[in-house]
mmCIF file of C-alpha atoms in Angstrom:
data_model
loop_
_atom_site.group_PDB
_atom_site.id
_atom_site.type_symbol
_atom_site.label_atom_id
_atom_site.label_comp_id
_atom_site.label_asym_id
_atom_site.label_seq_id
_atom_site.Cartn_x
_atom_site.Cartn_y
_atom_site.Cartn_z
ATOM 1 C CA MET J 299 -3.406 -1.178 -21.793
ATOM 2 C CA PRO J 300 -0.863 -2.956 -19.203
ATOM 3 C CA GLU J 301 0.727 -6.264 -20.389
ATOM 4 C CA LYS J 302 -1.025 -9.447 -19.126
ATOM 5 C CA THR J 303 2.169 -10.053 -16.717
ATOM 6 C CA ASP J 304 1.998 -6.537 -15.372
ATOM 7 C CA ASN J 305 -1.894 -7.043 -14.564
ATOM 8 C CA SER J 306 -1.183 -10.064 -12.597
ATOM 9 C CA ARG J 307 1.523 -8.272 -10.838
ATOM 10 C CA TYR J 308 -0.897 -5.468 -10.104
ATOM 11 C CA ILE J 309 -3.561 -7.865 -8.675
ATOM 12 C CA ARG J 310 -0.886 -9.450 -6.518
ATOM 13 C CA ILE J 311 -0.033 -6.049 -5.119
ATOM 14 C CA TRP J 312 -3.738 -4.817 -4.910
ATOM 15 C CA GLN J 313 -4.437 -8.115 -2.824
ATOM 16 C CA THR J 314 -1.398 -7.367 -0.602
ATOM 17 C CA VAL J 315 -2.487 -3.985 0.093
ATOM 18 C CA GLN J 316 -6.133 -4.852 1.127
ATOM 19 C CA LEU J 317 -4.396 -6.756 3.900
ATOM 20 C CA ILE J 318 -2.748 -3.720 5.402
ATOM 21 C CA PRO J 319 -4.807 -3.187 8.645
ATOM 22 C CA THR J 320 -6.559 0.015 9.690
ATOM 23 C CA GLY J 321 -4.474 2.325 11.688
ATOM 24 C CA THR J 322 -1.011 1.008 10.006
ATOM 25 C CA VAL J 323 1.146 1.561 7.045
ATOM 26 C CA ALA J 324 3.495 -0.527 4.965
ATOM 27 C CA THR J 325 6.396 0.397 2.549
ATOM 28 C CA TYR J 326 6.361 -0.011 -1.148
ATOM 29 C CA GLY J 327 9.387 -2.438 -0.977
ATOM 30 C CA GLN J 328 7.610 -4.275 2.261
ATOM 31 C CA ILE J 329 4.530 -4.578 -0.362
ATOM 32 C CA ALA J 330 6.551 -5.739 -3.242
ATOM 33 C CA ASP J 331 8.345 -8.240 -1.081
ATOM 34 C CA LEU J 332 4.980 -9.996 0.336
ATOM 35 C CA ALA J 333 3.632 -9.907 -2.946
ATOM 36 C CA GLY J 334 6.483 -12.001 -4.481
ATOM 37 C CA LEU J 335 8.093 -9.051 -6.268
ATOM 38 C CA PRO J 336 11.285 -8.307 -4.328
ATOM 39 C CA GLY J 337 13.107 -5.054 -5.468
ATOM 40 C CA ARG J 338 10.084 -3.829 -7.228
ATOM 41 C CA ALA J 339 8.881 -0.905 -5.059
ATOM 42 C CA ARG J 340 8.282 1.205 -8.079
ATOM 43 C CA LEU J 341 5.809 -1.291 -9.701
ATOM 44 C CA VAL J 342 4.130 -1.122 -6.467
ATOM 45 C CA GLY J 343 3.611 2.703 -7.058
ATOM 46 C CA LYS J 344 2.608 2.074 -10.509
ATOM 47 C CA ALA J 345 -0.068 -0.538 -9.506
ATOM 48 C CA LEU J 346 -1.596 1.615 -6.882
ATOM 49 C CA ALA J 347 -1.993 4.415 -9.370
ATOM 50 C CA LYS J 348 -4.080 1.931 -11.770
ATOM 51 C CA VAL J 349 -6.451 0.483 -8.971
ATOM 52 C CA PRO J 350 -9.841 0.371 -10.402
ATOM 53 C CA ASP J 351 -12.566 2.755 -9.347
ATOM 54 C CA LEU J 352 -14.349 0.063 -7.367
ATOM 55 C CA GLY J 353 -11.240 -1.592 -6.017
ATOM 56 C CA TRP J 354 -10.319 -5.039 -6.421
ATOM 57 C CA LYS J 355 -13.108 -7.667 -6.282
ATOM 58 C CA ASN J 356 -15.344 -5.007 -4.810
ATOM 59 C CA GLN J 357 -13.108 -4.413 -1.988
ATOM 60 C CA ALA J 358 -11.327 -1.067 -1.486
ATOM 61 C CA VAL J 359 -7.448 -1.185 -2.050
ATOM 62 C CA PRO J 360 -6.090 1.299 0.653
ATOM 63 C CA TRP J 361 -3.341 3.074 -1.233
ATOM 64 C CA TYR J 362 -3.103 5.572 0.994
ATOM 65 C CA ARG J 363 -1.560 2.951 3.660
ATOM 66 C CA VAL J 364 1.750 2.425 1.538
ATOM 67 C CA VAL J 365 4.693 5.137 2.095
ATOM 68 C CA ASN J 366 8.308 5.368 1.146
ATOM 69 C CA SER J 367 11.098 3.389 2.851
ATOM 70 C CA GLN J 368 11.723 6.421 5.137
ATOM 71 C CA GLY J 369 8.109 6.527 6.467
ATOM 72 C CA LYS J 370 7.140 9.542 4.220
ATOM 73 C CA ILE J 371 4.429 10.299 1.998
ATOM 74 C CA SER J 372 5.725 10.193 -1.630
ATOM 75 C CA PHE J 373 3.611 12.974 -3.162
ATOM 76 C CA PRO J 374 4.777 16.620 -3.165
ATOM 77 C CA ILE J 375 3.820 18.546 -0.139
ATOM 78 C CA ASP J 376 0.677 20.501 -0.647
ATOM 79 C CA SER J 377 -0.354 18.819 -3.819
ATOM 80 C CA GLU J 378 -3.997 17.564 -3.702
ATOM 81 C CA SER J 379 -2.985 13.962 -3.625
ATOM 82 C CA PHE J 380 -0.423 14.513 -0.510
ATOM 83 C CA VAL J 381 -3.319 16.253 1.430
ATOM 84 C CA ARG J 382 -5.674 13.454 0.600
ATOM 85 C CA GLN J 383 -3.397 10.881 1.770
ATOM 86 C CA LYS J 384 -2.303 12.707 4.891
ATOM 87 C CA GLY J 385 -5.906 13.173 5.820
ATOM 88 C CA LEU J 386 -6.805 9.596 5.452
ATOM 89 C CA LEU J 387 -3.959 8.343 7.388
ATOM 90 C CA GLN J 388 -4.903 10.886 10.127
ATOM 91 C CA GLU J 389 -8.474 9.606 10.012
ATOM 92 C CA GLU J 390 -7.243 6.084 11.117
ATOM 93 C CA ASN J 391 -5.463 7.743 13.954
ATOM 94 C CA ILE J 392 -2.053 7.568 12.234
ATOM 95 C CA ILE J 393 0.260 10.523 13.543
ATOM 96 C CA VAL J 394 1.521 12.228 10.288
ATOM 97 C CA GLN J 395 4.223 15.053 11.251
ATOM 98 C CA GLY J 396 5.024 17.115 8.107
ATOM 99 C CA ALA J 397 5.231 14.300 5.388
ATOM 100 C CA LYS J 398 6.595 11.636 7.864
ATOM 101 C CA ILE J 399 5.059 8.662 10.043
ATOM 102 C CA LYS J 400 7.252 7.136 12.560
ATOM 103 C CA LEU J 401 7.698 3.478 10.953
ATOM 104 C CA PHE J 402 8.520 1.907 14.428
ATOM 105 C CA GLU J 403 5.061 3.021 15.651
ATOM 106 C CA PHE J 404 2.624 2.459 12.878
ATOM 107 C CA GLN J 405 4.426 -0.091 10.465
ATOM 108 C CA TRP J 406 2.298 -3.225 9.847
ATOM 109 C CA GLN J 407 4.087 -6.287 10.937
ATOM 110 C CA PRO J 408 2.145 -9.212 9.585
ATOM 111 C CA ASP J 409 2.819 -12.575 11.133
ATOM 112 C CA LEU J 410 3.295 -15.770 9.112
ATOM 113 C CA THR J 411 -0.146 -17.193 9.679
ATOM 114 C CA GLU J 412 -1.857 -14.147 8.442
ATOM 115 C CA LEU J 413 0.137 -14.169 5.337
ATOM 116 C CA LEU J 414 -0.173 -17.921 4.748
ATOM 117 C CA PHE J 415 -4.152 -17.982 4.974
ATOM 118 C CA LYS J 416 -4.725 -14.624 3.284
ATOM 119 C CA LEU J 417 -2.563 -14.160 0.233
ATOM 120 C CA THR J 418 -3.644 -16.585 -2.536
ATOM 121 C CA TYR J 419 -0.611 -16.299 -4.773
#
């Protein structure tokens, strides 16, 4: 069971990931920064692996919209998780070439008001 401090960090990460709009992606580092956890990109990956089955506060946490800093899916190519993530992204009309998404085209660029009114921490 994660420590209480990890749990509160996980919740901040989940809440941030819930804000990523359909048809866009964010990087692990971007989510860490927005969640107030700069330099904790790996913690984002850990938190996404621990999302409750019903999501957070009965809302889905779209883990599949988070990619690495090069715009790539981090799972090994042809793994079940890779195929699932790629398929979910493609359902949202995000173009995935091999394992890569063009960040300049699909990366979420939240505006300040969006963050001020939607993030609760």
